[in-house]
Amino acid sequence: FLCWYIGSYYYNVTSKLALNAAGGATGFPMTLASLQLGVGCIYSMFLWMVPNARKTPSITLRDFANMFPVAFCFMGAHCASVFSHSAASVSFAEIVKAAEPAFAAVVSQYFYKRRVSKAKWLCIPLVIGGVILASVTELSFSSSALISG
């Protein structure tokens, strides 16, 4: 957990620095997001080519077809997150991302027909309330960051 937290912190800070260097909100957030995903793909392929680094996955066309929608949605979420960082402060973008559990619960309940427990539904207003409270007190409020975050 600590390693993930530290890595996430440094990713957000360096991503914001790169976005500012590229022109900030009017710069190239989608280009930066595409480059980040591209470098990740190249790194994965490199690990599969190096002996004893990682076993090359064996997937069928059906596996690829099943993974494609999830990968596409992940790409969209990553691009929206980078855009959100370009439009506002890192702290505001992270506040908005804190509302993701509510989105996940709604998608799980109504699109995947998986029942969400009462305890989780009861926690969601607390999360949303915290996001609203933090958003109202944020000095660098941005509606585009709120929507894309």
Coordinates of N, CA and C in Angstrom, one line a residue:
F1 N 0.8 -1.2 0.0 CA 0.0 0.0 0.0 C 0.9 1.3 0.0
L2 N 1.9 1.3 0.8 CA 2.8 2.5 0.9 C 3.4 2.7 -0.4
C3 N 3.9 1.7 -1.1 CA 4.6 1.8 -2.4 C 3.6 2.4 -3.4
W4 N 2.4 1.9 -3.4 CA 1.4 2.4 -4.3 C 1.1 3.9 -4.1
Y5 N 1.0 4.3 -2.8 CA 0.7 5.6 -2.4 C 1.8 6.6 -2.8
I6 N 3.0 6.2 -2.6 CA 4.2 7.0 -3.0 C 4.3 7.1 -4.5
G7 N 4.1 6.0 -5.2 CA 4.2 6.0 -6.6 C 3.1 6.9 -7.2
S8 N 1.9 6.8 -6.7 CA 0.8 7.6 -7.1 C 1.1 9.1 -6.9
Y9 N 1.6 9.4 -5.8 CA 2.0 10.8 -5.4 C 3.0 11.4 -6.5
Y10 N 4.1 10.6 -6.7 CA 5.1 11.1 -7.7 C 4.5 11.1 -9.1
Y11 N 3.7 10.2 -9.5 CA 3.1 10.2 -10.8 C 2.3 11.5 -11.0
N12 N 1.4 11.8 -10.0 CA 0.6 13.0 -10.1 C 1.4 14.3 -10.2
V13 N 2.4 14.4 -9.4 CA 3.2 15.6 -9.3 C 4.0 15.7 -10.6
T14 N 4.6 14.7 -11.1 CA 5.4 14.8 -12.3 C 4.5 14.9 -13.6
S15 N 3.3 14.3 -13.5 CA 2.4 14.5 -14.6 C 1.9 16.0 -14.7
K16 N 1.7 16.6 -13.5 CA 1.3 18.0 -13.5 C 2.4 18.9 -14.0
L17 N 3.7 18.6 -13.6 CA 4.8 19.3 -14.1 C 4.9 19.3 -15.6
A18 N 4.7 18.1 -16.1 CA 4.8 17.9 -17.6 C 3.7 18.6 -18.3
L19 N 2.5 18.6 -17.7 CA 1.4 19.3 -18.3 C 1.6 20.8 -18.2
N20 N 2.2 21.4 -17.2 CA 2.5 22.8 -17.1 C 3.6 23.1 -18.1
A21 N 4.6 22.3 -18.3 CA 5.6 22.5 -19.3 C 5.1 22.5 -20.7
A22 N 4.0 21.8 -20.9 CA 3.4 21.7 -22.3 C 2.4 22.8 -22.5
G23 N 2.2 23.7 -21.6 CA 1.2 24.7 -21.8 C 0.0 24.8 -20.9
G24 N 0.0 23.9 -19.9 CA -1.1 23.9 -18.9 C -2.4 23.4 -19.5
A25 N -3.5 24.1 -19.1 CA -4.8 23.7 -19.6 C -5.0 23.8 -21.1
T26 N -4.3 24.8 -21.7 CA -4.4 25.0 -23.1 C -3.3 24.2 -23.9
G27 N -2.5 23.4 -23.2 CA -1.4 22.6 -23.8 C -1.9 21.4 -24.4
F28 N -1.2 20.3 -24.2 CA -1.5 19.0 -24.8 C -1.7 17.9 -23.9
P29 N -2.8 17.9 -23.1 CA -3.1 16.8 -22.1 C -3.4 15.5 -22.8
M30 N -4.0 15.5 -23.9 CA -4.3 14.2 -24.6 C -3.1 13.6 -25.2
T31 N -2.2 14.4 -25.7 CA -0.9 13.9 -26.2 C -0.1 13.3 -25.1
L32 N -0.1 14.0 -23.9 CA 0.7 13.4 -22.8 C 0.1 12.1 -22.3
A33 N -1.3 12.0 -22.3 CA -1.9 10.8 -21.9 C -1.6 9.7 -22.8
S34 N -1.7 10.0 -24.1 CA -1.4 9.0 -25.2 C 0.1 8.5 -25.0
L35 N 1.0 9.4 -24.8 CA 2.4 9.0 -24.6 C 2.6 8.1 -23.4
Q36 N 1.9 8.5 -22.3 CA 2.0 7.7 -21.1 C 1.5 6.2 -21.4
L37 N 0.4 6.1 -22.0 CA -0.1 4.8 -22.4 C 0.8 4.0 -23.3
G38 N 1.3 4.8 -24.3 CA 2.2 4.2 -25.3 C 3.5 3.6 -24.7
V39 N 4.1 4.4 -23.8 CA 5.3 4.0 -23.1 C 5.0 2.8 -22.2
G40 N 3.9 2.7 -21.6 CA 3.5 1.5 -20.8 C 3.4 0.3 -21.7
C41 N 2.8 0.4 -22.9 CA 2.7 -0.7 -23.8 C 4.1 -1.2 -24.3
I42 N 4.9 -0.2 -24.6 CA 6.3 -0.6 -25.1 C 7.0 -1.3 -23.9
Y43 N 6.9 -0.8 -22.7 CA 7.6 -1.4 -21.6 C 7.1 -2.8 -21.4
S44 N 5.8 -3.0 -21.5 CA 5.2 -4.4 -21.4 C 5.8 -5.3 -22.4
M45 N 5.8 -4.9 -23.6 CA 6.4 -5.7 -24.7 C 7.8 -6.0 -24.5
F46 N 8.6 -5.0 -24.0 CA 10.0 -5.3 -23.7 C 10.1 -6.4 -22.6
L47 N 9.3 -6.3 -21.6 CA 9.3 -7.3 -20.5 C 9.0 -8.7 -21.0
W48 N 8.1 -8.8 -22.0 CA 7.8 -10.1 -22.6 C 8.9 -10.6 -23.5
M49 N 9.7 -9.7 -24.1 CA 10.8 -10.2 -25.0 C 12.1 -10.6 -24.2
V50 N 12.3 -10.0 -23.0 CA 13.5 -10.3 -22.2 C 13.3 -11.7 -21.6
P51 N 14.3 -12.5 -21.8 CA 14.2 -13.9 -21.2 C 14.1 -13.8 -19.7
N52 N 13.2 -14.6 -19.1 CA 12.9 -14.8 -17.7 C 12.4 -13.5 -17.0
A53 N 12.0 -12.5 -17.7 CA 11.4 -11.3 -17.1 C 9.9 -11.5 -16.8
R54 N 9.2 -11.8 -17.8 CA 7.8 -12.1 -17.7 C 7.4 -13.1 -18.8
K55 N 6.5 -14.0 -18.4 CA 6.0 -15.0 -19.4 C 5.1 -14.3 -20.4
T56 N 5.3 -14.5 -21.7 CA 4.4 -13.9 -22.7 C 3.0 -14.5 -22.6
P57 N 2.0 -13.6 -22.5 CA 0.7 -14.1 -22.4 C 0.2 -14.8 -23.6
S58 N -0.6 -15.8 -23.5 CA -1.1 -16.5 -24.7 C -2.6 -16.2 -24.7
I59 N -3.1 -15.4 -25.6 CA -4.5 -15.0 -25.6 C -5.0 -15.3 -27.0
T60 N -6.3 -15.6 -27.0 CA -7.0 -15.9 -28.3 C -7.7 -14.7 -28.8
L61 N -8.2 -14.7 -30.0 CA -8.9 -13.6 -30.5 C -10.1 -13.3 -29.7
R62 N -10.8 -14.3 -29.1 CA -11.9 -14.2 -28.3 C -11.5 -13.4 -27.0
D63 N -10.4 -13.8 -26.4 CA -9.9 -13.1 -25.2 C -9.6 -11.7 -25.5
F64 N -9.0 -11.4 -26.7 CA -8.8 -10.0 -27.1 C -10.1 -9.2 -27.2
A65 N -11.1 -9.8 -27.8 CA -12.4 -9.2 -28.0 C -13.0 -8.9 -26.7
N66 N -12.9 -9.8 -25.7 CA -13.4 -9.6 -24.4 C -12.7 -8.5 -23.6
M67 N -11.4 -8.4 -23.8 CA -10.6 -7.4 -23.1 C -10.7 -6.0 -23.7
F68 N -11.0 -5.9 -25.0 CA -11.0 -4.7 -25.7 C -11.9 -3.6 -25.1
P69 N -13.2 -3.9 -24.8 CA -14.0 -2.8 -24.2 C -13.5 -2.3 -22.8
V70 N -12.9 -3.2 -22.0 CA -12.4 -2.8 -20.7 C -11.1 -1.9 -21.0
A71 N -10.3 -2.3 -21.9 CA -9.1 -1.5 -22.2 C -9.5 -0.2 -22.8
F72 N -10.5 -0.1 -23.6 CA -10.9 1.1 -24.2 C -11.4 2.1 -23.1
C73 N -12.2 1.5 -22.2 CA -12.7 2.3 -21.1 C -11.6 2.8 -20.1
F74 N -10.6 1.9 -19.9 CA -9.4 2.3 -19.1 C -8.7 3.5 -19.8
M75 N -8.5 3.4 -21.1 CA -7.9 4.4 -21.9 C -8.6 5.8 -21.7
G76 N -10.0 5.7 -21.8 CA -10.8 6.9 -21.7 C -10.7 7.5 -20.3
A77 N -10.7 6.6 -19.3 CA -10.6 7.1 -17.9 C -9.2 7.8 -17.6
H78 N -8.2 7.2 -18.2 CA -6.8 7.7 -18.0 C -6.7 9.1 -18.7
C79 N -7.2 9.2 -19.9 CA -7.2 10.4 -20.7 C -8.0 11.5 -19.9
A80 N -9.2 11.2 -19.4 CA -10.0 12.1 -18.7 C -9.3 12.6 -17.4
S81 N -8.6 11.7 -16.7 CA -7.8 12.0 -15.5 C -6.7 13.0 -15.8
V82 N -6.0 12.7 -16.9 CA -4.9 13.6 -17.3 C -5.4 15.0 -17.7
F83 N -6.6 15.0 -18.4 CA -7.2 16.3 -18.7 C -7.6 17.0 -17.5
S84 N -8.1 16.3 -16.5 CA -8.6 16.9 -15.2 C -7.4 17.5 -14.5
H85 N -6.2 16.8 -14.6 CA -5.0 17.4 -13.9 C -4.6 18.7 -14.7
S86 N -4.8 18.7 -16.0 CA -4.4 19.9 -16.7 C -5.3 21.1 -16.5
A87 N -6.5 20.9 -16.1 CA -7.5 21.9 -15.9 C -7.6 22.5 -14.5
A88 N -7.0 21.8 -13.6 CA -7.1 22.3 -12.2 C -5.9 21.8 -11.4
S89 N -5.9 22.1 -10.1 CA -4.7 21.6 -9.3 C -4.8 20.1 -9.1
V90 N -3.7 19.5 -8.8 CA -3.7 18.1 -8.5 C -4.6 17.7 -7.3
S91 N -4.6 18.6 -6.3 CA -5.5 18.3 -5.2 C -6.9 18.2 -5.6
F92 N -7.4 19.2 -6.4 CA -8.8 19.2 -6.8 C -9.1 18.0 -7.7
A93 N -8.2 17.6 -8.6 CA -8.4 16.4 -9.4 C -8.5 15.2 -8.6
E94 N -7.7 15.1 -7.5 CA -7.8 13.9 -6.7 C -9.1 13.9 -5.8
I95 N -9.5 15.1 -5.4 CA -10.8 15.2 -4.7 C -11.9 14.6 -5.6
V96 N -12.0 15.0 -6.8 CA -13.0 14.6 -7.7 C -12.9 13.1 -7.9
K97 N -11.7 12.5 -8.1 CA -11.5 11.1 -8.3 C -12.0 10.3 -7.0
A98 N -12.1 11.0 -5.9 CA -12.6 10.3 -4.7 C -14.1 9.9 -4.8
A99 N -14.8 10.4 -5.8 CA -16.2 10.0 -6.1 C -16.3 8.8 -6.9
E100 N -15.2 8.2 -7.3 CA -15.3 7.0 -8.2 C -16.0 5.8 -7.5
P101 N -16.0 5.6 -6.2 CA -16.7 4.5 -5.6 C -18.2 4.6 -5.9
A102 N -18.8 5.8 -5.9 CA -20.2 6.0 -6.2 C -20.5 5.6 -7.6
F103 N -19.7 6.0 -8.6 CA -19.8 5.7 -10.0 C -19.7 4.2 -10.1
A104 N -18.8 3.6 -9.5 CA -18.6 2.1 -9.6 C -19.8 1.4 -9.1
A105 N -20.4 1.9 -8.0 CA -21.6 1.2 -7.4 C -22.8 1.3 -8.3
V106 N -23.0 2.5 -8.9 CA -24.1 2.6 -9.9 C -23.9 1.7 -11.1
V107 N -22.7 1.7 -11.7 CA -22.5 0.9 -12.8 C -22.6 -0.6 -12.5
S108 N -22.1 -1.0 -11.3 CA -22.3 -2.4 -10.9 C -23.7 -2.8 -10.7
Q109 N -24.5 -1.9 -10.1 CA -25.9 -2.2 -9.8 C -26.8 -2.3 -11.0
Y110 N -26.6 -1.3 -11.9 CA -27.6 -1.1 -13.0 C -27.1 -1.6 -14.3
F111 N -25.8 -1.7 -14.5 CA -25.4 -2.2 -15.8 C -25.0 -3.7 -15.8
Y112 N -24.3 -4.1 -14.7 CA -23.8 -5.5 -14.5 C -24.8 -6.3 -13.7
K113 N -25.8 -5.7 -13.2 CA -26.9 -6.4 -12.4 C -26.3 -7.1 -11.2
R114 N -25.2 -6.6 -10.6 CA -24.6 -7.1 -9.4 C -25.1 -6.3 -8.2
R115 N -25.6 -6.9 -7.3 CA -26.2 -6.2 -6.1 C -25.1 -5.6 -5.2
V116 N -25.3 -4.4 -4.9 CA -24.4 -3.7 -4.0 C -25.0 -3.7 -2.6
S117 N -24.2 -4.0 -1.6 CA -24.8 -4.1 -0.2 C -25.3 -2.8 0.3
K118 N -26.2 -2.9 1.3 CA -26.8 -1.7 1.9 C -25.7 -0.9 2.6
A119 N -24.7 -1.6 3.2 CA -23.6 -0.9 3.9 C -22.9 0.0 2.9
K120 N -22.6 -0.5 1.7 CA -21.9 0.3 0.7 C -22.8 1.5 0.3
W121 N -24.1 1.2 0.0 CA -24.9 2.3 -0.4 C -25.0 3.4 0.7
L122 N -24.9 3.0 2.0 CA -25.0 4.0 3.1 C -23.7 4.8 3.2
C123 N -22.6 4.2 2.7 CA -21.3 4.9 2.7 C -21.2 6.0 1.6
I124 N -21.9 5.7 0.5 CA -21.8 6.6 -0.6 C -22.1 8.1 -0.4
P125 N -23.2 8.3 0.4 CA -23.5 9.7 0.7 C -22.4 10.4 1.5
L126 N -21.7 9.7 2.3 CA -20.6 10.2 3.0 C -19.4 10.6 2.1
V127 N -19.2 9.7 1.1 CA -18.1 10.0 0.1 C -18.5 11.2 -0.7
I128 N -19.7 11.2 -1.2 CA -20.2 12.3 -2.0 C -20.2 13.6 -1.2
G129 N -20.6 13.6 0.0 CA -20.6 14.8 0.9 C -19.2 15.3 1.1
G130 N -18.2 14.4 1.3 CA -16.9 14.8 1.4 C -16.3 15.4 0.2
V131 N -16.7 14.9 -1.0 CA -16.2 15.4 -2.3 C -16.8 16.8 -2.5
I132 N -18.1 17.0 -2.2 CA -18.8 18.3 -2.3 C -18.1 19.3 -1.4
L133 N -17.9 18.9 -0.1 CA -17.3 19.8 0.9 C -15.9 20.2 0.4
A134 N -15.1 19.3 0.0 CA -13.8 19.6 -0.4 C -13.8 20.4 -1.7
S135 N -14.7 20.2 -2.6 CA -14.8 20.9 -3.9 C -15.2 22.4 -3.6
V136 N -16.1 22.6 -2.7 CA -16.5 24.0 -2.4 C -15.4 24.8 -1.8
T137 N -14.6 24.2 -1.0 CA -13.5 24.9 -0.3 C -12.2 25.0 -1.2
E138 N -12.2 24.3 -2.3 CA -11.0 24.3 -3.2 C -10.9 25.7 -3.9
L139 N -9.7 26.3 -3.8 CA -9.5 27.6 -4.4 C -9.4 27.6 -5.9
S140 N -9.0 26.5 -6.5 CA -8.8 26.4 -7.9 C -9.9 25.5 -8.5
F141 N -11.2 25.8 -8.2 CA -12.3 25.1 -8.7 C -12.4 25.3 -10.3
S142 N -12.6 24.1 -11.0 CA -12.7 24.2 -12.4 C -13.8 23.2 -12.8
S143 N -14.8 23.7 -13.5 CA -15.9 22.9 -13.9 C -15.5 21.8 -14.9
S144 N -14.5 22.1 -15.8 CA -14.0 21.1 -16.8 C -13.3 20.0 -16.0
A145 N -12.5 20.3 -15.0 CA -11.9 19.3 -14.2 C -12.9 18.5 -13.4
L146 N -14.0 19.1 -13.0 CA -15.0 18.4 -12.2 C -15.7 17.4 -13.2
I147 N -16.0 17.8 -14.4 CA -16.7 16.9 -15.3 C -15.8 15.8 -15.8
S148 N -14.5 16.1 -16.1 CA -13.6 15.0 -16.7 C -13.0 14.2 -15.6
G149 N -12.9 14.6 -14.4 CA -12.3 13.9 -13.3 C -13.0 12.7 -13.0

